[in-house]
Structures are given as structure tokens and as C-alpha cells.
Short mmCIF file of C-alpha atoms and ligand atoms in Angstrom, two decimals:
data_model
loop_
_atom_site.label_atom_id
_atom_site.label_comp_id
_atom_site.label_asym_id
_atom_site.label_seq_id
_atom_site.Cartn_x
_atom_site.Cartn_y
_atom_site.Cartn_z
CA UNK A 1 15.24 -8.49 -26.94
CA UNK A 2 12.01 -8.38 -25.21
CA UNK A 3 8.97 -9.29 -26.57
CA UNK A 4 6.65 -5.80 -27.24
CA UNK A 5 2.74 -5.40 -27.61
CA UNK A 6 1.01 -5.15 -30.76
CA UNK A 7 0.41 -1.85 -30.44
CA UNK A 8 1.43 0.60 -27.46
CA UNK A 9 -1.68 0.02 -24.79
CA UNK A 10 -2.67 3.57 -23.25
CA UNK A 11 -5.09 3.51 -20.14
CA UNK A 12 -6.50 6.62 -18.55
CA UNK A 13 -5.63 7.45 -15.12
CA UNK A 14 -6.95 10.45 -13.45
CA UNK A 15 -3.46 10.90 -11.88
CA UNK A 16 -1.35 10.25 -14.20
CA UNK A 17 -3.54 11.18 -17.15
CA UNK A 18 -2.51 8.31 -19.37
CA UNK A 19 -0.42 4.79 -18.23
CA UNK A 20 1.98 4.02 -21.33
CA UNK A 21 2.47 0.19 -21.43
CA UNK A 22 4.40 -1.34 -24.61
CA UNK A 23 6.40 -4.43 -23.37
CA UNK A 24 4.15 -7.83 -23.29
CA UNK A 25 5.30 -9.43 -20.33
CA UNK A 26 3.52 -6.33 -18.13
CA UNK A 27 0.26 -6.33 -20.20
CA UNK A 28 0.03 -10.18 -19.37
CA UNK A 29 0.86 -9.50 -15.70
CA UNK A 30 -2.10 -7.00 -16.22
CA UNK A 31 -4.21 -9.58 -17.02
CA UNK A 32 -3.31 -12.69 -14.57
CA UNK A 33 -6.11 -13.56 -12.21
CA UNK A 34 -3.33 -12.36 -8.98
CA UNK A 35 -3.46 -8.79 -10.86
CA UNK A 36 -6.96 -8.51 -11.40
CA UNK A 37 -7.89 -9.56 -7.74
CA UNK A 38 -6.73 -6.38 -6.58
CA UNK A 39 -9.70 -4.67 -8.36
CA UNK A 40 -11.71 -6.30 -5.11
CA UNK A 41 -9.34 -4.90 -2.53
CA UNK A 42 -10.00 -1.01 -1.19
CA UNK A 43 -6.44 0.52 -1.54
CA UNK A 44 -7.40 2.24 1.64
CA UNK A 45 -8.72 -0.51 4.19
CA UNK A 46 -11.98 1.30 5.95
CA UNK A 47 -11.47 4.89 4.91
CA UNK A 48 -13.91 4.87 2.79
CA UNK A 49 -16.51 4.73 5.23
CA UNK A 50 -14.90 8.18 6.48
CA UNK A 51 -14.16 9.63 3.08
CA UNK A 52 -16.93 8.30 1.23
CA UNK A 53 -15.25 8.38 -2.38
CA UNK A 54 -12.17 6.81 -1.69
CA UNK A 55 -13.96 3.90 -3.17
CA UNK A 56 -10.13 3.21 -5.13
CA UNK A 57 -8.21 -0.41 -5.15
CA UNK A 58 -4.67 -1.64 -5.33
CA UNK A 59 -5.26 -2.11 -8.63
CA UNK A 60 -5.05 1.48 -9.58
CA UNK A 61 -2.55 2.24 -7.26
CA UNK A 62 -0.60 -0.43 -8.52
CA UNK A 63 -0.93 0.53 -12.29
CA UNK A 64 0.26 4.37 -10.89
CA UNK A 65 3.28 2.72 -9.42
CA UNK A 66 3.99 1.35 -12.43
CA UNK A 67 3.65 4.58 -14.70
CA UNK A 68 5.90 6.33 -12.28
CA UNK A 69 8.41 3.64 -12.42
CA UNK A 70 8.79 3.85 -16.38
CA UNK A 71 8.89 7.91 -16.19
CA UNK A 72 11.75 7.35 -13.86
CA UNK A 73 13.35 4.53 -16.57
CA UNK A 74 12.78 6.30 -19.44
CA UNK A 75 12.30 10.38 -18.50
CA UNK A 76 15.47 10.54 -16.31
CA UNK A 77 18.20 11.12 -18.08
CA UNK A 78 20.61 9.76 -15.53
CA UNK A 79 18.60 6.56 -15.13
CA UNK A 80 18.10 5.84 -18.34
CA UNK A 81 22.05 5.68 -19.37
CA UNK A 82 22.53 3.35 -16.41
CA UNK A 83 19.61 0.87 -16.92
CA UNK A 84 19.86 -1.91 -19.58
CA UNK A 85 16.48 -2.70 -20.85
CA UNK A 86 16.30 -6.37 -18.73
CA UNK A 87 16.73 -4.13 -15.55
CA UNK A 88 14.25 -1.73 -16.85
CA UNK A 89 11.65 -4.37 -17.34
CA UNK A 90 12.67 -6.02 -13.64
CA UNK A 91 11.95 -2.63 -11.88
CA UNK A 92 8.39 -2.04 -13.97
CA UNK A 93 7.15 -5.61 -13.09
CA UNK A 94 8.56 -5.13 -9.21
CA UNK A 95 6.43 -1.90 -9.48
CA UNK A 96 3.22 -3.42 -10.78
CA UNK A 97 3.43 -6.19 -8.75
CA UNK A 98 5.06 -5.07 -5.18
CA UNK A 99 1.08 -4.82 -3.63
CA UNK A 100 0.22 -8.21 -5.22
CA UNK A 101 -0.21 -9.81 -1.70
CA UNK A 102 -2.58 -7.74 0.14
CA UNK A 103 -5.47 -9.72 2.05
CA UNK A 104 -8.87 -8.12 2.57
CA UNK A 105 -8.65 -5.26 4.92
CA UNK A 106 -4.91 -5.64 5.17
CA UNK A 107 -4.33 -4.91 8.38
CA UNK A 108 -7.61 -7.58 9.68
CA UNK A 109 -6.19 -9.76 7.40
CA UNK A 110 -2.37 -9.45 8.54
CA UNK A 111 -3.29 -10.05 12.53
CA UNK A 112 -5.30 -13.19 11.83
CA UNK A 113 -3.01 -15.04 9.20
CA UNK A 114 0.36 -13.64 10.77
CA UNK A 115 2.14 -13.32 7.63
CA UNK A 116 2.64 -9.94 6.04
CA UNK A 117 1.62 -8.87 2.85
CA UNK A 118 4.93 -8.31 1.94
CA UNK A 119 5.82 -11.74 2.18
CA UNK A 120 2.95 -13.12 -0.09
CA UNK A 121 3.48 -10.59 -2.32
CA UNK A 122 7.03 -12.27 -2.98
CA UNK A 123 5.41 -15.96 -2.07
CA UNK A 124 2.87 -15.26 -5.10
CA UNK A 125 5.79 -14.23 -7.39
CA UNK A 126 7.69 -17.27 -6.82
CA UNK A 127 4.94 -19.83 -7.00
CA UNK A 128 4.79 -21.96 -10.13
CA UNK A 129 1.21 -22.22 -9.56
CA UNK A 130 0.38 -19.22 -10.04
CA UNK A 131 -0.43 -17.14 -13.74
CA UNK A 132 1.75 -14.27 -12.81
CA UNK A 133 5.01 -16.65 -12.32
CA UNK A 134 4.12 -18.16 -15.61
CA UNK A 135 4.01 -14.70 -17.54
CA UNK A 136 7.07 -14.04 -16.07
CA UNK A 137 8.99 -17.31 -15.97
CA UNK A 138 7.70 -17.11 -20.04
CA UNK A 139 9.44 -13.95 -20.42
CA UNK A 140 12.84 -14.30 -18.47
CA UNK A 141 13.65 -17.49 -16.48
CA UNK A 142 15.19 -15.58 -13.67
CA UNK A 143 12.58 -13.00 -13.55
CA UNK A 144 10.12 -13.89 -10.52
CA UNK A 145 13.91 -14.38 -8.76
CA UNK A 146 15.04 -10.79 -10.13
CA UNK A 147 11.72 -9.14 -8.99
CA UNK A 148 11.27 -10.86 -5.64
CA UNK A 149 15.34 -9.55 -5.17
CA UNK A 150 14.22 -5.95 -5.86
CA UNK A 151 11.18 -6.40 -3.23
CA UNK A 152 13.20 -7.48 -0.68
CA UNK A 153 16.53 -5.44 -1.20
CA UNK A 154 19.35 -8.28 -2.49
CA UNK A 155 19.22 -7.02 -5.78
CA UNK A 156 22.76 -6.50 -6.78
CA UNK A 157 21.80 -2.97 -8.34
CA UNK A 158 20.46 -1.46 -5.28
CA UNK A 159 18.93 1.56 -7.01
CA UNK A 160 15.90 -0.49 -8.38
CA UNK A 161 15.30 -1.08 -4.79
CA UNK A 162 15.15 2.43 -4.36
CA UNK A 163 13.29 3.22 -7.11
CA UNK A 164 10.18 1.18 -5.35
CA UNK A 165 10.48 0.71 -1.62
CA UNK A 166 12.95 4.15 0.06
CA UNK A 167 11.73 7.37 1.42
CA UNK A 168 11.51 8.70 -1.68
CA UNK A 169 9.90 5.86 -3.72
CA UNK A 170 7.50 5.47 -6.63
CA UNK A 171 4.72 3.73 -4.31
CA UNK A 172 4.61 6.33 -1.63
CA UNK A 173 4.22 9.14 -4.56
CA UNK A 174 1.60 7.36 -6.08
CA UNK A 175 -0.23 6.62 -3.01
CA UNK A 176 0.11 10.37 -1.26
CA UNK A 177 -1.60 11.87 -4.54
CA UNK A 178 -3.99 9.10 -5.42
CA UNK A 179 -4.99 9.11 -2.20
CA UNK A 180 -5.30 12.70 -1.68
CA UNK A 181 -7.65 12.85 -5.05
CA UNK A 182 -9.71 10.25 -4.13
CA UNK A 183 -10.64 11.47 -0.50
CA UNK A 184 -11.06 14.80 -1.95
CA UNK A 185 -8.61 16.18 0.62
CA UNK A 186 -5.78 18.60 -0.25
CA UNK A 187 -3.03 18.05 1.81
CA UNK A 188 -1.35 15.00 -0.13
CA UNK A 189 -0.74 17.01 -3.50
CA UNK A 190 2.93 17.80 -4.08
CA UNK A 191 5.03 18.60 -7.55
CA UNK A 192 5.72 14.98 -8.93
CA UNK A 193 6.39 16.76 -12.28
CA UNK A 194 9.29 18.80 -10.69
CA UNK A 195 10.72 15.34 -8.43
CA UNK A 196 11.13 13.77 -11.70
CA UNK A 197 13.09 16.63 -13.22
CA UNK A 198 15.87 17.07 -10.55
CA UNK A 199 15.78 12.85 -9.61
CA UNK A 200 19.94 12.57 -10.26
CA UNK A 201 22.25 9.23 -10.23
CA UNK A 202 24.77 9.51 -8.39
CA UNK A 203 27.24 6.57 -7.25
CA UNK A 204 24.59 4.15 -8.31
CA UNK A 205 22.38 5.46 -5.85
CA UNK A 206 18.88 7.90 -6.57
CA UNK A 207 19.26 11.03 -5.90
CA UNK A 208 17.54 15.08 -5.92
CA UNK A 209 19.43 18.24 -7.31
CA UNK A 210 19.42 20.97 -4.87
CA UNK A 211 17.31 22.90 -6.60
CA UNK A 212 14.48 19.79 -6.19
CA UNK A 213 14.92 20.46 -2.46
CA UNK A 214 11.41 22.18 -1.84
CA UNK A 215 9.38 19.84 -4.07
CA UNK A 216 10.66 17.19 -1.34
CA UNK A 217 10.02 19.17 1.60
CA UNK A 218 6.79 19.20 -0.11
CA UNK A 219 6.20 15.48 -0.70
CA UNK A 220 7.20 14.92 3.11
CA UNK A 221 4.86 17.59 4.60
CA UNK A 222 2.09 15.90 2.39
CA UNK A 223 2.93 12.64 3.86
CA UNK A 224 2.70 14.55 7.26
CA UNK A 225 -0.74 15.33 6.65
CA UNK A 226 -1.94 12.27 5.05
CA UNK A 227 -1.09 10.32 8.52
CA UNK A 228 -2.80 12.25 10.43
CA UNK A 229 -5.86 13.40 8.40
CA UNK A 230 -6.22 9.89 6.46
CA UNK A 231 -4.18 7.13 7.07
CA UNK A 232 -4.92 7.41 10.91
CA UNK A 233 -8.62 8.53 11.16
CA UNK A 234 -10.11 7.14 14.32
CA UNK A 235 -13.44 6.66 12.25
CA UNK A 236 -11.53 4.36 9.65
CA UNK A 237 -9.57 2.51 12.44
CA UNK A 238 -12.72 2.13 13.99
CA UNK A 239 -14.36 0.49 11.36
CA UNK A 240 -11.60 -1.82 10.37
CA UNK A 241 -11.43 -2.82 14.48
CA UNK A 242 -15.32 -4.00 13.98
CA UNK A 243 -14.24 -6.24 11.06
CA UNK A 244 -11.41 -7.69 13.18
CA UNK A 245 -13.36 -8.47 16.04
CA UNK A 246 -16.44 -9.77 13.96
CA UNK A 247 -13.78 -12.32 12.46
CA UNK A 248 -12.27 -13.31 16.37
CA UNK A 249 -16.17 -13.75 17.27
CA UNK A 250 -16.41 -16.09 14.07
CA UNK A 251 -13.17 -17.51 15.12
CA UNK A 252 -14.38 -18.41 18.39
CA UNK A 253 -17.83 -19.87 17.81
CA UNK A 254 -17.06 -21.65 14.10
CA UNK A 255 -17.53 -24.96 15.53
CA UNK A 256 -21.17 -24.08 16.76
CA UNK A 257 -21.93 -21.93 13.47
CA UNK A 258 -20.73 -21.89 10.05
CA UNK A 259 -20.60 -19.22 7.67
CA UNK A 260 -19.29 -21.30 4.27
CA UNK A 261 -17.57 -18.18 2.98
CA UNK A 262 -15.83 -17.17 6.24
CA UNK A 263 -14.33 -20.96 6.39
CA UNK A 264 -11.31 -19.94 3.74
CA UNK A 265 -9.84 -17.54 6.44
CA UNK A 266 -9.07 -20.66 8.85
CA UNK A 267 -7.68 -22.94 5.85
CA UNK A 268 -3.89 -22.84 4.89
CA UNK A 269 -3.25 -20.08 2.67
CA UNK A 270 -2.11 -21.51 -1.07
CA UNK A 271 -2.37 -19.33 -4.23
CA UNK A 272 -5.43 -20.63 -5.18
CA UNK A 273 -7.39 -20.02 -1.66
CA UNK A 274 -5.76 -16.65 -1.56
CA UNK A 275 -7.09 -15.63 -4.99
CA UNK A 276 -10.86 -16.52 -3.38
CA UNK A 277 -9.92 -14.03 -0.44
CA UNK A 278 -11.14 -10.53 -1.35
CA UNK A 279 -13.37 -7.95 -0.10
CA UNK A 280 -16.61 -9.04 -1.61
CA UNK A 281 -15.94 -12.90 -0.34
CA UNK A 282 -16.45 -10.36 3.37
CA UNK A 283 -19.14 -8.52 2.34
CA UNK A 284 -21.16 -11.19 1.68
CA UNK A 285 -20.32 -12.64 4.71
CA UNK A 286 -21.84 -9.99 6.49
CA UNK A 287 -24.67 -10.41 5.44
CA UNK A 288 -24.97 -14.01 5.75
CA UNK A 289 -23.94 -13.30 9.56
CA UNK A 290 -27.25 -11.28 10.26
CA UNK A 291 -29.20 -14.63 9.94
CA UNK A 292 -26.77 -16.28 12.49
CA UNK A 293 -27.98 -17.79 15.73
CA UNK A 294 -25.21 -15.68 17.55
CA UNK A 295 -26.04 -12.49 18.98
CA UNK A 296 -22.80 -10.52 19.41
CA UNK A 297 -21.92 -11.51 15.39
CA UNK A 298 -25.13 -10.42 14.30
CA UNK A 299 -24.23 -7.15 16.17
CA UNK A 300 -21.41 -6.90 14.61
CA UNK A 301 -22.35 -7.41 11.01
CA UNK A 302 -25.08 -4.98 11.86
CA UNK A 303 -22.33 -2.81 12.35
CA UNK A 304 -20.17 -3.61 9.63
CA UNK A 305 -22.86 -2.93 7.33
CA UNK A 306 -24.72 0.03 8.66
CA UNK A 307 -21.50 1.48 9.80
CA UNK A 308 -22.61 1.82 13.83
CA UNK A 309 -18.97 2.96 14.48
CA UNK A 310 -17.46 2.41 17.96
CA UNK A 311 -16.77 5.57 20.17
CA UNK A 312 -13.35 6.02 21.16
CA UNK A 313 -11.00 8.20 23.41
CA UNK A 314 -7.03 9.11 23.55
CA UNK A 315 -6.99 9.51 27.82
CA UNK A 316 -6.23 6.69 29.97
CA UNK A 317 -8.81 5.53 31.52
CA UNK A 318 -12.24 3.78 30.22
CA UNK A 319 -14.98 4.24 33.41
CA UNK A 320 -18.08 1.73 33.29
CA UNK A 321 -19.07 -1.25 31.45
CA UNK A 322 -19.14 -2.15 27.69
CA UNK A 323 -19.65 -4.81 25.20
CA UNK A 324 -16.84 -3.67 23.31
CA UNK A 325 -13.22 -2.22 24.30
CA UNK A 326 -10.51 -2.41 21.87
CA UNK A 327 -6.78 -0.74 23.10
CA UNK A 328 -4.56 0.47 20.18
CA UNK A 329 -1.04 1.25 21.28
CA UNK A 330 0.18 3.59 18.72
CA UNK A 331 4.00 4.74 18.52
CA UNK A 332 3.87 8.25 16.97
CA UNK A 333 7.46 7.71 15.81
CA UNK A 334 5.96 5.13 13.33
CA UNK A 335 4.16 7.59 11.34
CA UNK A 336 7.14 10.16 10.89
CA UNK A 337 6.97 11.20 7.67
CA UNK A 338 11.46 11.03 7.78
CA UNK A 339 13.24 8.69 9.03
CA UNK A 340 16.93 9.88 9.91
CA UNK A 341 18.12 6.29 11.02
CA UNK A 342 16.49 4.89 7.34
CA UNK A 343 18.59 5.12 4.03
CA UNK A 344 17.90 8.61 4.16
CA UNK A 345 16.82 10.55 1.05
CA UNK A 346 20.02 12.33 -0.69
CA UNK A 347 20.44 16.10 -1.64
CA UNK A 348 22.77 16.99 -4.86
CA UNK A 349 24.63 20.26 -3.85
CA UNK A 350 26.56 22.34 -6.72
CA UNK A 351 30.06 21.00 -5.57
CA UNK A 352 28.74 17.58 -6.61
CA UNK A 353 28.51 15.84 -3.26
CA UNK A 354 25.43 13.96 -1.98
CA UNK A 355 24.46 15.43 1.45
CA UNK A 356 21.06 13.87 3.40
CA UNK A 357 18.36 15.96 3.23
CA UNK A 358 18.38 16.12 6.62
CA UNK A 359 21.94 17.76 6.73
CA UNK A 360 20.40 20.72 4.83
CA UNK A 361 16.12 21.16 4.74
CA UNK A 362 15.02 23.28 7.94
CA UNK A 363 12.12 21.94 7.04
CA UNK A 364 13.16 18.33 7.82
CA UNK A 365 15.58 19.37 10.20
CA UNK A 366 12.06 20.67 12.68
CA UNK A 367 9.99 17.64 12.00
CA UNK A 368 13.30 15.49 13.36
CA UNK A 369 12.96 17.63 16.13
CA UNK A 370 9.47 17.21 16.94
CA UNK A 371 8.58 15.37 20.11
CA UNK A 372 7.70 11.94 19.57
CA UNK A 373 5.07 9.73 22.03
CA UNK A 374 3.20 7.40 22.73
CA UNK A 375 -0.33 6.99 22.19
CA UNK A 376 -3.32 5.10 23.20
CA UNK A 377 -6.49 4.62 22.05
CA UNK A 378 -9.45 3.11 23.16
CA UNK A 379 -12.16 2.10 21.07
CA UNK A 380 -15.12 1.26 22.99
CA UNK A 381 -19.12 1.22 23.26
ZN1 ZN B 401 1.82 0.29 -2.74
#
């Protein structure tokens, strides 16, 4: 038996209207300090200084990855009969928690420390240290283990695996329509409502009843559009690119100049440094920088802060001189919205046979066919 809250907790969400939460042990994840960080990391890196109210964190994304993962428990039939509560409560922690270990800017903060979020994520988790392993460890001893199995895919019951981290997943449904609602564009909406209905078990894997088949199509267009009207806007990229190279200039001159608050960045990462890592800890920064003695940081913070984007172009060549001139190689086939090689995404058909969506959507059958290249771009000015 697993310990429940006083009283069922209900928090307003503007996607999923209301979050349901009645078991303790995720109310007191809630509530560690490694949860409430997130409030102080943008769920969408530098996009907000393209799409100026996507203002949103990990924390709400990570609370609507949650309330999709306990619809799925407890609102599909089929998943329901074949979860025990203990694997119930494993998959809603692994849902609330599977973000835990973003840095500030994730991607700035990936290339500099090396290590992916993914990793601290689990890292965090497993750490006695930390408050989250001790509201888990108080709950379950195995938990953290159990959760930090479902992250990484060694869980023995590979559909709560599924349920969080597949091409059809609750993060990626959370994110395409939180997303989509908070940049005020319309191209990530899609029919969660009517995903949940036709989700299936089959074989102990997830699953989508034929007649679910366009409400997928759906979900994968809108994750087509999201790419290449969000996720990859030059302006965005451009302004995360500044941050990076204002930390490499730091990087380079820090024995000449200190900024106190940029000094955690070059320390080993523990739990306790990581918790100090967060958006505002760079903001500040900033600031702080424009009083420096060196002229190219000072440029940069100005930057940063006044959002002085850099130009940039998709052709080959770059002709004259600049201060700046950052290359990204970008593979398109990284930002297919399918994957045929991946554990593909499985279609119900009425003779009771699991077929791969990409067997039977012409929809998905055209994107697979699309031509895939490379691309460059070059940020510059
Ligand atoms: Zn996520």
C-alpha cells in the first residue's frame, strides 16, 4: 500500500486543465529543491526571445508529463488491467522526473560540461544526497533504481519505457501542445483526447487502434512543424550561440577576470553545485559582465541582454571579415518527425495484428520518403 495525500491536490494547467495528484511520494517530489529548480529553467532554451511568450519552464512541462502519464495508468483500459499500483507509481515519478537534469540553456550547458542531461537526470535520482532520492528511497527502497531503469530502457516491463521516452510518448505530447500554446503558434495542436482513447496493449507493448490512425498522423505532422517553425528558428539558435560563445570568452580569459557567479560552470558538477546552476545564476552574470575590463564579453553580454542577434546564412560560403562566425552542421534526418529504424509506433488492425504505422499511413509512408540533407549554417556578424 502506498502512502496517499491528505486530500487529492488539483493544480491548474492551461493544457491539461487540471493535474490530479493523490499519492504522497509525487507531491514530495513536487516539492524537493531538484523539482522546484526547474521553475528557473526556460523549457524552450532561447525561443523566447523569438516567440516572446514562451516564457514556460520544465517545470510545467514536467508536471504535463506527469498528468498524461496517470491518464494513460488510470484512463486506459488496457493499461490499467496490466499495471499493479507499484508500477503505476514507478512510471508517474519517471514522468515527473525524466527532465530533472537539464542545465541552463541545455544545449550551452551540454557542450561545455559534456555530460547530457539525460545522464544527470538519472545521476540526480540515484544520489543519496539529494531530497528527491530521499522522497523516494522513503517511499520504496528500490525506487530511484526502478525509475532510473525506466529512463534508460532496462526496465523489465518495457512498456513503462514506452509510456515516457518512444515515438509516441507522454513527453513529446506534452511538449508539441505546450509548446504550441505558449508560442501562440498553431501547428503543434493535435487530438490528445482521441490518442488516449484508441492507446491499446498489446503483447506488453503500447499500442493505437486503427481507427486512432489519423490522430497520429496528426501528432507527427505537428511535430513536423514544430521543428521547423520552433524548435529550429535561426533567431533562437542564434541567441543561444551568443550565450555559448560569451561562456568560451569567459572560459578563456577567467584567469585575468572573474565573474564570482560564472565560476560554478568550471567546478565539478555535484548535486549541490548543480542545484545553484539555473538561468537566473546567467542572467545575472550578464550583467555583471558589462562592467568587465574585456571588450569582446562586454559585447557579448550587450548582446545577450539587448538581444543584438547574429546574422546568419544557409549557402556555403561567408565573404569578408567578422568578429563573429559560428558553423552549425545540421543533419536534417535528425529532426524527422518518424523514425523507421526506431521502435516504431504500432497500428492495431481489425484482424488483431500489430502492423507499424509505417506499413499502413500514406501519410508517414511520404515523409519516409522525403529527401533528407545536409545543412549548414553560418551564424556570423
Ligand atoms: Zn521532457
Amino acid at each position: 500500500m502506498f502512502n496517499r495525500t491528505n486530500e487529492a491536490k488539483v493544480l491548474r494547467d492551461p493544457i491539461h486543465e487540471y493535474i490530479h495528484i493523490s499519492y504522497q511520494v509525487i507531491w514530495d517530489c513536487l516539492n524537493s529543491r531538484e523539482f522546484q529548480r526547474l521553475r528557473r529553467i526556460h523549457q524552450l532554451g532561447g525561443n523566447f526571445q523569438v516567440y516572446h511568450t514562451a516564457e514556460h519552464s520544465r517545470f510545467s512541462h514536467s508536471l504535463g508529463v506527469y498528468e498524461i502519464v496517470r491518464r494513460m495508468c488510470y484512463e486506459v483500459e488496457n493499461i490499467n488491467n496490466s499495471l499493479n499500483e507499484f508500477e503505476k507509481i514507478q512510471v508517474m515519478c519517471a514522468g515527473l522526473l525524466h527532465d530533472l537534469g537539464h542545465g541552463p540553456f541545455s544545449h550551452m550547458f551540454e557542450s561545455i560540461t559534456q555530460k547530457s542531461h539525460e545522464d544527470i537526470t538519472m545521476e540526480l535520482i540515484l544520489d543519496e544526497k539529494t531530497e528527491v532520492h530521499q522522497v523516494l528511497k522513503k517511499e520504496h527502497t528500490n525506487l530511484p533504481n526502478l525509475i532510473v531503469s525506466i529512463l534508460n530502457h532496462s526496465h523489465p516491463n518495457q512498456m513503462l519505457s514506452q509510456m515516457i521516452s518512444s515515438q509516441l510518448d507522454a513527453d513529446r505530447m506534452d511538449y508539441l501542445l505546450r509548446d504550441a500554446y505558449e508560442t501562440g503558434t498553431s501547428y503543434g495542436k493535435f487530438d490528445l483526447e482521441r490518442i488516449l482513447r484508441t492507446l491499446r496493449v498489446k503483447d506488453g507493448n503500447l499500442c493505437v487502434k486503427e481507427s486512432g490512425m489519423h490522430s497520429i498522423e496528426d501528432y507527427i505532422m505537428a511535430r513536423y512543424h514544430m521543428y521547423w517553425q520552433v524548435y529550429l528558428h535561426p533567431d533562437a539558435k542564434s541567441y543561444e550561440i551568443l550565450i555559448e560563445l560569451f561562456i568560451k570568452r569567459y572560459q578563456k580569459i577567467r584567469n585575468q577576470i572573474k565573474i564570482q557567479s560564472l565560476e560554478l560552470l568550471f567546478e565539478p558538477l555535484t548535486s549541490d553545485s548543480f542545484y545553484l546552476l539555473d538561468e537566473n545564476r546567467l542572467f545575472y552574470s550578464f550583467q555583471q559582465a558589462l562592467f568587465c575590463e574585456d571588450e569582446e564579453l562586454k559585447d557579448l553580454a550587450n548582446r545577450i541582454l539587448n538581444r543584438h542577434l547574429l546574422s546568419f546564412k544557409e549557402d556555403e560560403k561567408l565573404n569578408g571579415h567578422y568578429q563573429y562566425v559560428y558553423i552549425e552542421q545540421q543533419m536534417e534526418q535528425d529532426y524527422l518527425p518518424y523514425h523507421e529504424n526506431k521502435d516504431p509506433i504500432w497500428i492495431l488492425n481489425k484482424n488483431n495484428e500489430c502492423i507499424p504505422i509505417s506499413k499502413c499511413s500514406e501519410i508517414v509512408k511520404a515523409l519516409l520518403r522525403m529527401e533528407t540533407k545536409t545543412k549548414k549554417r553560418i551564424f556570423y556578424n
